[in-house]
């Protein structure tokens, strides 16, 4: 059985997983490379969290941060990486029993962070969060995202100099907190320096296009549109530039010139996109929200 076969088995377990019950443990065939398996799962689950290493398990783990993936093994656990993926936890690691080391996969039901933190309220986008939390922090709570150190911090002054404009402060906070990736498999962030998803590269490409966003033009035209997100669902996710303070740029979402305007910052828009059914996005009807990292550089080959 190759790594891809193990991944297929993971998907089969997830598809048949019941609402309650103990974690499901799958033992990988002898000789399976943990690093290869991490890379294979990471291709669609994103960047994993480090839950245990060198026989030491993170003592701060809770039900909401990956504890169900390490609990079944106790002192036998050597290493475990985990993903919060939709309504499941997925873990890949190494355990040792009777002096025999083996690679295992664990699938556990994930506690709904939105239900725990937000609860049943009329407007979950603005209530139920810690007092004074920024929109980026609210987004982190909704997705149960555990920030990981970025291998290369974004040089914002250099990026803004290259673009010829300052960027919204909440966008920079979100990028610094999450890095490259997407929300609920619906919209991906354009992040400076991200392979294929670089904000400046897309801005130049969009600016060179003709009649891309009628009746608007692309940035740097006056009040031109600057793309901040991309989606396989086809809508364009942009700011309308033009005001002196980029924090006042509205968010526009549309396709082929059919625009819907949201007079709020990016952080508030993303939180409401995930939770507010009045905004009309399919993500608002999901019970669990997640961020899928596209930064796989932390997985060693």
PDB file of N, CA, C and O in Angstrom, residues 236-269:
ATOM      1  N   UNK A 236     -15.260  37.183  -8.288  1.00  0.00           N
ATOM      2  CA  UNK A 236     -14.057  37.968  -8.033  1.00  0.00           C
ATOM      3  C   UNK A 236     -14.181  38.625  -6.664  1.00  0.00           C
ATOM      4  O   UNK A 236     -15.234  39.180  -6.321  1.00  0.00           O
ATOM      5  N   UNK A 237     -13.117  38.590  -5.886  1.00  0.00           N
ATOM      6  CA  UNK A 237     -13.077  39.199  -4.562  1.00  0.00           C
ATOM      7  C   UNK A 237     -12.057  40.333  -4.607  1.00  0.00           C
ATOM      8  O   UNK A 237     -10.854  40.081  -4.751  1.00  0.00           O
ATOM      9  N   UNK A 238     -12.530  41.576  -4.488  1.00  0.00           N
ATOM     10  CA  UNK A 238     -11.656  42.728  -4.707  1.00  0.00           C
ATOM     11  C   UNK A 238     -11.960  43.827  -3.681  1.00  0.00           C
ATOM     12  O   UNK A 238     -12.996  43.815  -3.010  1.00  0.00           O
ATOM     13  N   UNK A 239     -11.007  44.765  -3.578  1.00  0.00           N
ATOM     14  CA  UNK A 239     -11.274  46.048  -2.943  1.00  0.00           C
ATOM     15  C   UNK A 239     -11.533  47.079  -4.032  1.00  0.00           C
ATOM     16  O   UNK A 239     -10.944  47.008  -5.116  1.00  0.00           O
ATOM     17  N   UNK A 240     -12.338  48.081  -3.731  1.00  0.00           N
ATOM     18  CA  UNK A 240     -12.406  49.258  -4.583  1.00  0.00           C
ATOM     19  C   UNK A 240     -11.529  50.321  -3.944  1.00  0.00           C
ATOM     20  O   UNK A 240     -11.821  50.838  -2.868  1.00  0.00           O
ATOM     21  N   UNK A 241     -10.403  50.592  -4.577  1.00  0.00           N
ATOM     22  CA  UNK A 241      -9.447  51.556  -4.047  1.00  0.00           C
ATOM     23  C   UNK A 241      -9.938  52.971  -4.317  1.00  0.00           C
ATOM     24  O   UNK A 241     -10.989  53.175  -4.921  1.00  0.00           O
ATOM     25  N   UNK A 242      -9.161  53.939  -3.866  1.00  0.00           N
ATOM     26  CA  UNK A 242      -9.488  55.323  -4.200  1.00  0.00           C
ATOM     27  C   UNK A 242      -9.471  56.233  -3.001  1.00  0.00           C
ATOM     28  O   UNK A 242      -8.993  57.377  -3.096  1.00  0.00           O
ATOM     29  N   UNK A 243      -9.988  55.797  -1.845  1.00  0.00           N
ATOM     30  CA  UNK A 243      -9.941  56.644  -0.662  1.00  0.00           C
ATOM     31  C   UNK A 243      -8.511  56.684  -0.133  1.00  0.00           C
ATOM     32  O   UNK A 243      -7.738  55.737  -0.300  1.00  0.00           O
ATOM     33  N   UNK A 244      -8.177  57.778   0.524  1.00  0.00           N
ATOM     34  CA  UNK A 244      -6.804  57.968   1.006  1.00  0.00           C
ATOM     35  C   UNK A 244      -6.420  56.918   2.038  1.00  0.00           C
ATOM     36  O   UNK A 244      -5.278  56.463   2.078  1.00  0.00           O
ATOM     37  N   UNK A 245      -7.366  56.525   2.866  1.00  0.00           N
ATOM     38  CA  UNK A 245      -7.112  55.520   3.898  1.00  0.00           C
ATOM     39  C   UNK A 245      -7.571  54.159   3.387  1.00  0.00           C
ATOM     40  O   UNK A 245      -8.779  53.933   3.210  1.00  0.00           O
ATOM     41  N   UNK A 246      -6.655  53.208   3.159  1.00  0.00           N
ATOM     42  CA  UNK A 246      -7.069  51.901   2.622  1.00  0.00           C
ATOM     43  C   UNK A 246      -7.991  51.130   3.559  1.00  0.00           C
ATOM     44  O   UNK A 246      -8.690  50.219   3.111  1.00  0.00           O
ATOM     45  N   UNK A 247      -8.010  51.485   4.862  1.00  0.00           N
ATOM     46  CA  UNK A 247      -8.945  50.824   5.775  1.00  0.00           C
ATOM     47  C   UNK A 247     -10.391  51.148   5.432  1.00  0.00           C
ATOM     48  O   UNK A 247     -11.309  50.480   5.920  1.00  0.00           O
ATOM     49  N   UNK A 248     -10.597  52.175   4.596  1.00  0.00           N
ATOM     50  CA  UNK A 248     -11.948  52.542   4.177  1.00  0.00           C
ATOM     51  C   UNK A 248     -12.346  51.934   2.834  1.00  0.00           C
ATOM     52  O   UNK A 248     -13.446  52.194   2.340  1.00  0.00           O
ATOM     53  N   UNK A 249     -11.453  51.141   2.234  1.00  0.00           N
ATOM     54  CA  UNK A 249     -11.807  50.519   0.958  1.00  0.00           C
ATOM     55  C   UNK A 249     -12.952  49.524   1.154  1.00  0.00           C
ATOM     56  O   UNK A 249     -12.853  48.615   1.993  1.00  0.00           O
ATOM     57  N   UNK A 250     -14.028  49.615   0.395  1.00  0.00           N
ATOM     58  CA  UNK A 250     -15.088  48.612   0.486  1.00  0.00           C
ATOM     59  C   UNK A 250     -14.687  47.326  -0.248  1.00  0.00           C
ATOM     60  O   UNK A 250     -13.814  47.331  -1.119  1.00  0.00           O
ATOM     61  N   UNK A 251     -15.330  46.252   0.129  1.00  0.00           N
ATOM     62  CA  UNK A 251     -15.135  44.964  -0.534  1.00  0.00           C
ATOM     63  C   UNK A 251     -16.212  44.799  -1.594  1.00  0.00           C
ATOM     64  O   UNK A 251     -17.396  45.058  -1.337  1.00  0.00           O
ATOM     65  N   UNK A 252     -15.816  44.381  -2.801  1.00  0.00           N
ATOM     66  CA  UNK A 252     -16.760  44.083  -3.871  1.00  0.00           C
ATOM     67  C   UNK A 252     -16.623  42.608  -4.248  1.00  0.00           C
ATOM     68  O   UNK A 252     -15.506  42.083  -4.351  1.00  0.00           O
ATOM     69  N   UNK A 253     -17.736  41.959  -4.440  1.00  0.00           N
ATOM     70  CA  UNK A 253     -17.745  40.561  -4.861  1.00  0.00           C
ATOM     71  C   UNK A 253     -18.681  40.450  -6.056  1.00  0.00           C
ATOM     72  O   UNK A 253     -19.812  40.957  -6.023  1.00  0.00           O
ATOM     73  N   UNK A 254     -18.229  39.811  -7.117  1.00  0.00           N
ATOM     74  CA  UNK A 254     -19.100  39.698  -8.276  1.00  0.00           C
ATOM     75  C   UNK A 254     -18.461  38.922  -9.402  1.00  0.00           C
ATOM     76  O   UNK A 254     -17.396  38.319  -9.250  1.00  0.00           O
ATOM     77  N   UNK A 255     -19.119  38.994 -10.529  1.00  0.00           N
ATOM     78  CA  UNK A 255     -18.657  38.273 -11.706  1.00  0.00           C
ATOM     79  C   UNK A 255     -19.245  38.937 -12.942  1.00  0.00           C
ATOM     80  O   UNK A 255     -20.434  39.284 -12.966  1.00  0.00           O
ATOM     81  N   UNK A 256     -18.377  39.170 -13.951  1.00  0.00           N
ATOM     82  CA  UNK A 256     -18.806  39.755 -15.218  1.00  0.00           C
ATOM     83  C   UNK A 256     -19.541  41.090 -15.018  1.00  0.00           C
ATOM     84  O   UNK A 256     -20.555  41.366 -15.672  1.00  0.00           O
ATOM     85  N   UNK A 257     -19.021  41.901 -14.054  1.00  0.00           N
ATOM     86  CA  UNK A 257     -19.593  43.225 -13.870  1.00  0.00           C
ATOM     87  C   UNK A 257     -20.813  43.275 -12.980  1.00  0.00           C
ATOM     88  O   UNK A 257     -21.352  44.355 -12.712  1.00  0.00           O
ATOM     89  N   UNK A 258     -21.301  42.127 -12.504  1.00  0.00           N
ATOM     90  CA  UNK A 258     -22.454  42.102 -11.598  1.00  0.00           C
ATOM     91  C   UNK A 258     -21.911  42.129 -10.174  1.00  0.00           C
ATOM     92  O   UNK A 258     -21.569  41.090  -9.603  1.00  0.00           O
ATOM     93  N   UNK A 259     -21.813  43.329  -9.588  1.00  0.00           N
ATOM     94  CA  UNK A 259     -21.110  43.504  -8.316  1.00  0.00           C
ATOM     95  C   UNK A 259     -22.066  43.662  -7.148  1.00  0.00           C
ATOM     96  O   UNK A 259     -23.121  44.279  -7.254  1.00  0.00           O
ATOM     97  N   UNK A 260     -21.616  43.103  -6.011  1.00  0.00           N
ATOM     98  CA  UNK A 260     -22.289  43.355  -4.744  1.00  0.00           C
ATOM     99  C   UNK A 260     -21.273  44.032  -3.838  1.00  0.00           C
ATOM    100  O   UNK A 260     -20.158  43.530  -3.658  1.00  0.00           O
ATOM    101  N   UNK A 261     -21.646  45.164  -3.279  1.00  0.00           N
ATOM    102  CA  UNK A 261     -20.722  45.981  -2.493  1.00  0.00           C
ATOM    103  C   UNK A 261     -20.979  45.765  -0.997  1.00  0.00           C
ATOM    104  O   UNK A 261     -22.131  45.729  -0.542  1.00  0.00           O
ATOM    105  N   UNK A 262     -19.883  45.648  -0.245  1.00  0.00           N
ATOM    106  CA  UNK A 262     -19.951  45.493   1.203  1.00  0.00           C
ATOM    107  C   UNK A 262     -19.132  46.627   1.826  1.00  0.00           C
ATOM    108  O   UNK A 262     -17.903  46.676   1.665  1.00  0.00           O
ATOM    109  N   UNK A 263     -19.806  47.527   2.510  1.00  0.00           N
ATOM    110  CA  UNK A 263     -19.142  48.692   3.087  1.00  0.00           C
ATOM    111  C   UNK A 263     -18.551  48.331   4.449  1.00  0.00           C
ATOM    112  O   UNK A 263     -19.033  48.772   5.500  1.00  0.00           O
ATOM    113  N   UNK A 264     -17.517  47.519   4.410  1.00  0.00           N
ATOM    114  CA  UNK A 264     -16.818  47.104   5.622  1.00  0.00           C
ATOM    115  C   UNK A 264     -15.413  46.675   5.221  1.00  0.00           C
ATOM    116  O   UNK A 264     -15.108  46.528   4.044  1.00  0.00           O
ATOM    117  N   UNK A 265     -14.560  46.464   6.230  1.00  0.00           N
ATOM    118  CA  UNK A 265     -13.218  46.001   5.951  1.00  0.00           C
ATOM    119  C   UNK A 265     -13.188  44.522   5.624  1.00  0.00           C
ATOM    120  O   UNK A 265     -14.182  43.800   5.768  1.00  0.00           O
ATOM    121  N   UNK A 266     -12.029  44.061   5.185  1.00  0.00           N
ATOM    122  CA  UNK A 266     -11.888  42.663   4.789  1.00  0.00           C
ATOM    123  C   UNK A 266     -12.146  41.715   5.947  1.00  0.00           C
ATOM    124  O   UNK A 266     -12.792  40.683   5.784  1.00  0.00           O
ATOM    125  N   UNK A 267     -11.608  42.040   7.135  1.00  0.00           N
ATOM    126  CA  UNK A 267     -11.793  41.154   8.277  1.00  0.00           C
ATOM    127  C   UNK A 267     -13.249  40.951   8.609  1.00  0.00           C
ATOM    128  O   UNK A 267     -13.713  39.818   8.809  1.00  0.00           O
ATOM    129  N   UNK A 268     -14.007  42.042   8.689  1.00  0.00           N
ATOM    130  CA  UNK A 268     -15.435  41.926   8.979  1.00  0.00           C
ATOM    131  C   UNK A 268     -16.148  41.172   7.862  1.00  0.00           C
ATOM    132  O   UNK A 268     -17.032  40.340   8.122  1.00  0.00           O
ATOM    133  N   UNK A 269     -15.774  41.446   6.617  1.00  0.00           N
ATOM    134  CA  UNK A 269     -16.416  40.745   5.509  1.00  0.00           C
ATOM    135  C   UNK A 269     -16.221  39.241   5.627  1.00  0.00           C
ATOM    136  O   UNK A 269     -17.167  38.461   5.464  1.00  0.00           O
TER     137      UNK A 269
END
